Amino acid sequence: MTAPARGIVQSLTAPVDGGELAVTRWPGDGPTVIALHGITANSLAFTAVAEALPDADVYAPDLRGRAASAVLPGPYGLTAHVRDTLALLDHLGQRQAVLLGHSMGAFVAALAAARHPERFPRVVLVDGGLGFPAPSGTDIDELLQAVIGPAMDRLSMIFEDREAYLEFFRAHPAFTPHWSTDLAAYVDRDLTGRSPELRSSCVLDAVRADGADVLGDPETLAAIHQPHVHGTLLWAERGLLDEPQALYDPGRIAEAALDPDRMPARRIAGTNHYSILFPPAAREVATAVRAAAHTAGGR
């Protein structure tokens, strides 16, 4: 049996508090999937996963404070992203959707499911969503710098031209072996300004507010453990800089004591924090989303 053809990628907006949320859609005839990206990413982070899901209708917003949604005002934080996600679902006229979240977006997905289980019955959390509280008094900027490194650095950098920006990403150890036209498009979506003063579109205050929630908000950290939050946690074998130490490992997963029936956790071999969304791993993520949609449909 051949897979259904993927429709032409579309750009749309959804009304949210303070303006319009920009959304990328990969049309399909199947279940609705809303994909939520990482802390300095944008909707095109999910291109490969969406292409591997021709049997789903995939919507990926540029989250508030990023890319084409950078103009949306504060207040920022994960509660704002949950509200925006719910507003998008309402705008689509849908009762339910599967939530797919990567990195920070996984924390948003878990929080949305914890608050609105009737709207988001299944989540797929990709290298995120399971958090460990930061020590009291931790400087958020310093901790974000330690965790996301070059992604944080670029928010204060100015680039002379598009090629300089692309080169910055091509040199990233997690991206270099995987460079493609899709990754170039993802990078382009983040770029704003005019040469010779180009910069990332990410709003630093939004990144700080979101990072503070991921690192220390009790409700956010507890969301994945709520008994009505169901889904799958997929974690990368390597870290954000393609280093051997990943965000998660068997010890940390065991320490978290996730219910394996409610939230099984599975390592995706041969991936780092970013490449877990790239081919060929994108197919494994897509398989998990497809299974979540099937299970949600049976509830």
mmCIF file of C-alpha atoms in Angstrom:
data_model
loop_
_atom_site.group_PDB
_atom_site.id
_atom_site.type_symbol
_atom_site.label_atom_id
_atom_site.label_comp_id
_atom_site.label_asym_id
_atom_site.label_seq_id
_atom_site.Cartn_x
_atom_site.Cartn_y
_atom_site.Cartn_z
ATOM 1 C CA MET A 1 0.000 0.000 0.000
ATOM 2 C CA THR A 2 1.397 3.428 -0.900
ATOM 3 C CA ALA A 3 1.299 6.276 1.603
ATOM 4 C CA PRO A 4 -1.056 9.180 0.897
ATOM 5 C CA ALA A 5 0.541 12.146 -0.823
ATOM 6 C CA ARG A 6 1.595 15.029 1.404
ATOM 7 C CA GLY A 7 -0.126 18.309 0.548
ATOM 8 C CA ILE A 8 1.759 21.502 -0.202
ATOM 9 C CA VAL A 9 3.168 23.121 2.934
ATOM 10 C CA GLN A 10 1.007 26.048 4.020
ATOM 11 C CA SER A 11 1.472 29.137 6.174
ATOM 12 C CA LEU A 12 -1.413 30.356 8.307
ATOM 13 C CA THR A 13 -2.123 32.303 11.460
ATOM 14 C CA ALA A 14 -4.309 31.775 14.501
ATOM 15 C CA PRO A 15 -5.664 34.539 16.763
ATOM 16 C CA VAL A 16 -4.074 34.559 20.221
ATOM 17 C CA ASP A 17 -3.688 37.092 23.008
ATOM 18 C CA GLY A 18 -1.916 40.121 21.577
ATOM 19 C CA GLY A 19 -2.035 39.230 17.889
ATOM 20 C CA GLU A 20 -1.599 36.359 15.468
ATOM 21 C CA LEU A 21 0.376 33.153 16.003
ATOM 22 C CA ALA A 22 2.258 32.088 12.850
ATOM 23 C CA VAL A 23 1.801 28.417 11.988
ATOM 24 C CA THR A 24 3.316 26.070 9.405
ATOM 25 C CA ARG A 25 0.967 23.338 8.213
ATOM 26 C CA TRP A 26 1.745 20.087 6.448
ATOM 27 C CA PRO A 27 -1.774 19.116 5.300
ATOM 28 C CA GLY A 28 -3.013 15.579 5.530
ATOM 29 C CA ASP A 29 -6.264 13.663 5.788
ATOM 30 C CA GLY A 30 -5.483 12.004 9.101
ATOM 31 C CA PRO A 31 -5.470 13.026 12.767
ATOM 32 C CA THR A 32 -4.498 16.496 13.922
ATOM 33 C CA VAL A 33 -0.992 16.838 15.332
ATOM 34 C CA ILE A 34 0.347 20.037 16.890
ATOM 35 C CA ALA A 35 4.157 20.185 17.050
ATOM 36 C CA LEU A 36 5.901 22.471 19.554
ATOM 37 C CA HIS A 37 9.554 23.384 19.024
ATOM 38 C CA GLY A 38 12.488 24.107 21.303
ATOM 39 C CA ILE A 39 13.541 27.239 23.146
ATOM 40 C CA THR A 40 15.376 29.020 20.293
ATOM 41 C CA ALA A 41 13.932 27.039 17.384
ATOM 42 C CA ASN A 42 11.002 27.556 14.998
ATOM 43 C CA SER A 43 8.276 25.576 13.256
ATOM 44 C CA LEU A 44 10.534 24.220 10.506
ATOM 45 C CA ALA A 45 12.365 22.098 13.055
ATOM 46 C CA PHE A 46 9.647 19.513 12.332
ATOM 47 C CA THR A 47 9.991 19.329 8.547
ATOM 48 C CA ALA A 48 11.452 15.821 8.432
ATOM 49 C CA VAL A 49 8.993 14.450 10.997
ATOM 50 C CA ALA A 50 6.042 16.006 9.178
ATOM 51 C CA GLU A 51 7.229 14.585 5.866
ATOM 52 C CA ALA A 52 7.311 11.177 7.529
ATOM 53 C CA LEU A 53 3.672 11.665 8.604
ATOM 54 C CA PRO A 54 1.746 12.039 5.336
ATOM 55 C CA ASP A 55 -1.201 10.386 7.062
ATOM 56 C CA ALA A 56 -1.540 13.226 9.618
ATOM 57 C CA ASP A 57 -2.527 16.898 9.516
ATOM 58 C CA VAL A 58 0.472 18.565 11.151
ATOM 59 C CA TYR A 59 0.494 22.112 12.527
ATOM 60 C CA ALA A 60 3.701 23.608 13.945
ATOM 61 C CA PRO A 61 3.491 27.133 15.370
ATOM 62 C CA ASP A 62 6.379 29.524 15.658
ATOM 63 C CA LEU A 63 6.046 29.893 19.397
ATOM 64 C CA ARG A 64 5.521 33.322 20.930
ATOM 65 C CA GLY A 65 8.767 35.301 20.775
ATOM 66 C CA ARG A 66 10.272 33.345 17.852
ATOM 67 C CA ALA A 67 10.489 33.630 14.045
ATOM 68 C CA ALA A 68 7.222 34.886 12.509
ATOM 69 C CA SER A 69 5.626 35.027 15.991
ATOM 70 C CA ALA A 70 8.415 37.181 17.434
ATOM 71 C CA VAL A 71 6.165 40.259 17.360
ATOM 72 C CA LEU A 72 3.710 38.738 19.840
ATOM 73 C CA PRO A 73 4.051 40.522 23.176
ATOM 74 C CA GLY A 74 4.650 39.175 26.640
ATOM 75 C CA PRO A 75 3.993 38.019 29.195
ATOM 76 C CA TYR A 76 6.092 35.049 28.148
ATOM 77 C CA GLY A 77 6.543 31.684 29.804
ATOM 78 C CA LEU A 78 5.145 28.210 29.307
ATOM 79 C CA THR A 79 1.651 29.196 30.447
ATOM 80 C CA ALA A 80 1.501 31.603 27.493
ATOM 81 C CA HIS A 81 2.503 28.780 25.114
ATOM 82 C CA VAL A 82 -0.195 26.508 26.571
ATOM 83 C CA ARG A 83 -2.791 29.229 26.017
ATOM 84 C CA ASP A 84 -1.560 29.759 22.460
ATOM 85 C CA THR A 85 -1.674 26.022 21.740
ATOM 86 C CA LEU A 86 -5.229 25.785 23.035
ATOM 87 C CA ALA A 87 -6.192 28.845 20.977
ATOM 88 C CA LEU A 88 -4.740 27.194 17.877
ATOM 89 C CA LEU A 89 -6.745 24.019 18.502
ATOM 90 C CA ASP A 90 -9.916 26.089 18.947
ATOM 91 C CA HIS A 91 -9.147 28.037 15.768
ATOM 92 C CA LEU A 92 -8.858 24.764 13.873
ATOM 93 C CA GLY A 93 -12.280 23.744 15.153
ATOM 94 C CA GLN A 94 -10.839 20.539 16.573
ATOM 95 C CA ARG A 95 -11.782 18.938 19.892
ATOM 96 C CA GLN A 96 -8.494 17.086 20.319
ATOM 97 C CA ALA A 97 -4.965 16.833 18.957
ATOM 98 C CA VAL A 98 -1.872 14.800 19.612
ATOM 99 C CA LEU A 99 0.896 17.023 20.951
ATOM 100 C CA LEU A 100 4.448 16.503 19.729
ATOM 101 C CA GLY A 101 7.038 18.504 21.619
ATOM 102 C CA HIS A 102 10.802 18.759 21.277
ATOM 103 C CA SER A 103 13.070 20.050 24.047
ATOM 104 C CA MET A 104 11.293 23.038 25.659
ATOM 105 C CA GLY A 105 8.291 22.267 23.472
ATOM 106 C CA ALA A 106 8.033 18.899 25.225
ATOM 107 C CA PHE A 107 7.601 20.707 28.538
ATOM 108 C CA VAL A 108 4.862 22.827 26.966
ATOM 109 C CA ALA A 109 3.184 19.669 25.643
ATOM 110 C CA ALA A 110 3.288 17.950 29.037
ATOM 111 C CA LEU A 111 1.945 21.053 30.786
ATOM 112 C CA ALA A 112 -0.856 21.457 28.248
ATOM 113 C CA ALA A 113 -1.839 17.797 28.659
ATOM 114 C CA ALA A 114 -1.754 18.116 32.449
ATOM 115 C CA ARG A 115 -4.071 21.120 32.354
ATOM 116 C CA HIS A 116 -6.301 20.013 29.482
ATOM 117 C CA PRO A 117 -6.280 16.194 29.249
ATOM 118 C CA GLU A 118 -9.616 16.192 27.433
ATOM 119 C CA ARG A 119 -8.086 18.248 24.604
ATOM 120 C CA PHE A 120 -4.636 16.645 24.510
ATOM 121 C CA PRO A 121 -5.087 12.949 25.386
ATOM 122 C CA ARG A 122 -1.672 11.823 24.072
ATOM 123 C CA VAL A 123 1.755 13.440 23.924
ATOM 124 C CA VAL A 124 5.045 12.505 22.292
ATOM 125 C CA LEU A 125 7.905 14.138 24.173
ATOM 126 C CA VAL A 126 11.222 14.268 22.317
ATOM 127 C CA ASP A 127 14.354 14.889 24.418
ATOM 128 C CA GLY A 128 12.432 17.068 26.820
ATOM 129 C CA GLY A 129 9.465 17.233 29.150
ATOM 130 C CA LEU A 130 11.217 15.437 32.020
ATOM 131 C CA GLY A 131 12.948 17.987 34.203
ATOM 132 C CA PHE A 132 15.107 18.096 37.299
ATOM 133 C CA PRO A 133 14.891 21.232 39.497
ATOM 134 C CA ALA A 134 17.783 23.671 39.367
ATOM 135 C CA PRO A 135 19.467 24.485 42.693
ATOM 136 C CA SER A 136 17.925 27.410 44.543
ATOM 137 C CA GLY A 137 19.481 30.739 43.601
ATOM 138 C CA THR A 138 20.765 29.534 40.240
ATOM 139 C CA ASP A 139 21.316 32.299 37.686
ATOM 140 C CA ILE A 140 18.987 31.443 34.794
ATOM 141 C CA ASP A 141 21.169 33.048 32.096
ATOM 142 C CA GLU A 142 24.241 31.160 33.325
ATOM 143 C CA LEU A 143 22.380 27.870 33.443
ATOM 144 C CA LEU A 144 20.842 28.398 30.004
ATOM 145 C CA GLN A 145 24.314 29.165 28.681
ATOM 146 C CA ALA A 146 25.634 25.976 30.222
ATOM 147 C CA VAL A 147 22.799 23.878 28.800
ATOM 148 C CA ILE A 148 22.162 25.266 25.314
ATOM 149 C CA GLY A 149 25.533 26.899 24.606
ATOM 150 C CA PRO A 150 25.767 28.231 21.017
ATOM 151 C CA ALA A 151 21.984 28.533 20.758
ATOM 152 C CA MET A 152 22.118 31.082 23.588
ATOM 153 C CA ASP A 153 25.243 32.783 22.217
ATOM 154 C CA ARG A 154 23.663 33.652 18.884
ATOM 155 C CA LEU A 155 20.865 35.685 20.484
ATOM 156 C CA SER A 156 23.349 38.497 21.151
ATOM 157 C CA MET A 157 25.306 38.144 17.883
ATOM 158 C CA ILE A 158 25.100 40.276 14.750
ATOM 159 C CA PHE A 159 25.763 38.692 11.349
ATOM 160 C CA GLU A 160 26.952 40.519 8.269
ATOM 161 C CA ASP A 161 24.995 38.426 5.788
ATOM 162 C CA ARG A 162 22.918 35.282 5.398
ATOM 163 C CA GLU A 163 25.953 33.170 4.550
ATOM 164 C CA ALA A 164 27.623 34.108 7.839
ATOM 165 C CA TYR A 165 24.525 32.968 9.697
ATOM 166 C CA LEU A 166 24.381 29.703 7.796
ATOM 167 C CA GLU A 167 28.070 29.142 8.486
ATOM 168 C CA PHE A 168 27.466 29.625 12.221
ATOM 169 C CA PHE A 169 24.965 26.755 12.131
ATOM 170 C CA ARG A 170 26.973 24.587 9.756
ATOM 171 C CA ALA A 171 29.833 24.693 12.275
ATOM 172 C CA HIS A 172 27.616 23.498 15.139
ATOM 173 C CA PRO A 173 28.850 19.992 16.044
ATOM 174 C CA ALA A 174 25.299 18.658 16.318
ATOM 175 C CA PHE A 175 24.359 19.988 12.854
ATOM 176 C CA THR A 176 27.491 19.564 10.746
ATOM 177 C CA PRO A 177 27.047 15.904 9.686
ATOM 178 C CA HIS A 178 23.352 16.461 8.931
ATOM 179 C CA TRP A 179 23.400 19.682 6.898
ATOM 180 C CA SER A 180 20.658 19.811 4.255
ATOM 181 C CA THR A 181 18.386 22.189 2.370
ATOM 182 C CA ASP A 182 15.725 21.609 5.040
ATOM 183 C CA LEU A 183 18.148 22.716 7.750
ATOM 184 C CA ALA A 184 19.090 25.780 5.706
ATOM 185 C CA ALA A 185 15.377 26.687 5.457
ATOM 186 C CA TYR A 186 15.008 26.206 9.212
ATOM 187 C CA VAL A 187 17.938 28.565 9.824
ATOM 188 C CA ASP A 188 16.589 31.132 7.363
ATOM 189 C CA ARG A 189 13.256 31.255 9.174
ATOM 190 C CA ASP A 190 15.002 32.491 12.309
ATOM 191 C CA LEU A 191 16.954 35.260 10.582
ATOM 192 C CA THR A 192 15.721 38.842 10.827
ATOM 193 C CA GLY A 193 17.000 42.346 10.127
ATOM 194 C CA ARG A 194 18.937 43.730 7.176
ATOM 195 C CA SER A 195 22.499 43.142 6.093
ATOM 196 C CA PRO A 196 24.989 43.929 7.585
ATOM 197 C CA GLU A 197 22.979 43.730 10.825
ATOM 198 C CA LEU A 198 21.203 40.380 10.699
ATOM 199 C CA ARG A 199 20.331 38.559 13.898
ATOM 200 C CA SER A 200 18.203 35.819 15.406
ATOM 201 C CA SER A 201 14.513 36.619 15.682
ATOM 202 C CA CYS A 202 14.294 35.055 19.168
ATOM 203 C CA VAL A 203 13.250 37.512 21.869
ATOM 204 C CA LEU A 204 15.710 37.183 24.730
ATOM 205 C CA ASP A 205 13.073 37.960 27.383
ATOM 206 C CA ALA A 206 10.945 35.117 26.002
ATOM 207 C CA VAL A 207 13.871 32.688 26.135
ATOM 208 C CA ARG A 208 14.661 33.717 29.716
ATOM 209 C CA ALA A 209 11.047 33.378 30.882
ATOM 210 C CA ASP A 210 10.606 30.003 29.194
ATOM 211 C CA GLY A 211 13.949 28.782 30.504
ATOM 212 C CA ALA A 212 13.041 29.784 34.046
ATOM 213 C CA ASP A 213 9.864 27.689 33.831
ATOM 214 C CA VAL A 214 11.650 24.655 32.400
ATOM 215 C CA LEU A 215 14.365 24.844 35.032
ATOM 216 C CA GLY A 216 12.367 25.707 38.118
ATOM 217 C CA ASP A 217 8.592 25.985 37.836
ATOM 218 C CA PRO A 218 7.054 23.304 40.100
ATOM 219 C CA GLU A 219 3.935 22.789 37.957
ATOM 220 C CA THR A 220 5.999 22.430 34.792
ATOM 221 C CA LEU A 221 8.357 19.936 36.398
ATOM 222 C CA ALA A 222 5.449 17.925 37.802
ATOM 223 C CA ALA A 223 3.406 17.823 34.583
ATOM 224 C CA ILE A 224 4.911 14.633 33.104
ATOM 225 C CA HIS A 225 4.200 12.821 36.374
ATOM 226 C CA GLN A 226 0.475 13.584 36.423
ATOM 227 C CA PRO A 227 -1.578 10.368 36.183
ATOM 228 C CA HIS A 228 -3.761 11.744 33.374
ATOM 229 C CA VAL A 229 -0.792 12.647 31.133
ATOM 230 C CA HIS A 230 -0.243 9.769 28.703
ATOM 231 C CA GLY A 231 2.327 9.385 25.977
ATOM 232 C CA THR A 232 5.888 8.466 25.136
ATOM 233 C CA LEU A 233 9.261 9.972 25.992
ATOM 234 C CA LEU A 234 11.903 9.568 23.274
ATOM 235 C CA TRP A 235 15.411 10.551 24.265
ATOM 236 C CA ALA A 236 18.591 11.120 22.301
ATOM 237 C CA GLU A 237 21.752 9.103 22.848
ATOM 238 C CA ARG A 238 24.001 12.197 22.759
ATOM 239 C CA GLY A 239 23.841 15.806 23.928
ATOM 240 C CA LEU A 240 23.235 19.274 22.505
ATOM 241 C CA LEU A 241 26.786 19.564 21.188
ATOM 242 C CA ASP A 242 26.836 15.918 20.080
ATOM 243 C CA GLU A 243 28.782 15.121 23.230
ATOM 244 C CA PRO A 244 28.493 11.661 24.838
ATOM 245 C CA GLN A 245 26.662 12.997 27.891
ATOM 246 C CA ALA A 246 23.040 13.432 26.831
ATOM 247 C CA LEU A 247 20.235 15.265 28.610
ATOM 248 C CA TYR A 248 18.921 11.878 29.691
ATOM 249 C CA ASP A 249 20.513 8.540 30.412
ATOM 250 C CA PRO A 250 19.303 5.274 31.927
ATOM 251 C CA GLY A 251 20.169 6.469 35.435
ATOM 252 C CA ARG A 252 18.231 9.720 35.184
ATOM 253 C CA ILE A 253 15.279 7.970 33.565
ATOM 254 C CA ALA A 254 15.230 5.405 36.388
ATOM 255 C CA GLU A 255 15.544 8.166 38.995
ATOM 256 C CA ALA A 256 12.469 9.873 37.546
ATOM 257 C CA ALA A 257 10.362 6.752 38.226
ATOM 258 C CA LEU A 258 8.058 7.298 35.268
ATOM 259 C CA ASP A 259 5.145 4.902 35.013
ATOM 260 C CA PRO A 260 6.175 2.650 32.079
ATOM 261 C CA ASP A 261 2.546 1.916 31.230
ATOM 262 C CA ARG A 262 1.573 5.580 31.129
ATOM 263 C CA MET A 263 4.820 7.175 29.895
ATOM 264 C CA PRO A 264 7.305 4.642 28.504
ATOM 265 C CA ALA A 265 10.747 6.061 27.729
ATOM 266 C CA ARG A 266 12.873 4.914 24.811
ATOM 267 C CA ARG A 267 16.326 5.898 23.593
ATOM 268 C CA ILE A 268 16.760 6.698 19.899
ATOM 269 C CA ALA A 269 20.221 5.365 19.103
ATOM 270 C CA GLY A 270 22.703 7.345 17.043
ATOM 271 C CA THR A 271 21.067 10.711 17.666
ATOM 272 C CA ASN A 272 21.890 13.936 19.450
ATOM 273 C CA HIS A 273 19.477 16.498 20.883
ATOM 274 C CA TYR A 274 18.833 18.010 17.437
ATOM 275 C CA SER A 275 19.366 15.150 15.016
ATOM 276 C CA ILE A 276 16.639 13.148 16.729
ATOM 277 C CA LEU A 277 14.315 15.214 14.498
ATOM 278 C CA PHE A 278 16.376 14.661 11.326
ATOM 279 C CA PRO A 279 16.352 11.707 8.930
ATOM 280 C CA PRO A 280 16.489 8.810 9.559
ATOM 281 C CA ALA A 281 15.470 9.224 13.229
ATOM 282 C CA ALA A 282 12.504 11.368 12.168
ATOM 283 C CA ARG A 283 10.791 8.173 11.021
ATOM 284 C CA GLU A 284 10.963 6.756 14.554
ATOM 285 C CA VAL A 285 9.462 9.957 15.953
ATOM 286 C CA ALA A 286 6.743 9.784 13.310
ATOM 287 C CA THR A 287 5.989 6.176 14.275
ATOM 288 C CA ALA A 288 5.522 7.228 17.901
ATOM 289 C CA VAL A 289 3.196 10.063 16.842
ATOM 290 C CA ARG A 290 1.194 7.692 14.662
ATOM 291 C CA ALA A 291 0.824 5.247 17.564
ATOM 292 C CA ALA A 292 -0.245 8.081 19.881
ATOM 293 C CA ALA A 293 -2.883 9.227 17.404
ATOM 294 C CA HIS A 294 -4.206 5.676 17.070
ATOM 295 C CA THR A 295 -4.417 5.263 20.836
ATOM 296 C CA ALA A 296 -6.054 8.666 21.340
ATOM 297 C CA GLY A 297 -8.625 7.817 18.698
ATOM 298 C CA GLY A 298 -9.589 4.731 20.628
ATOM 299 C CA ARG A 299 -10.293 6.527 23.884
#
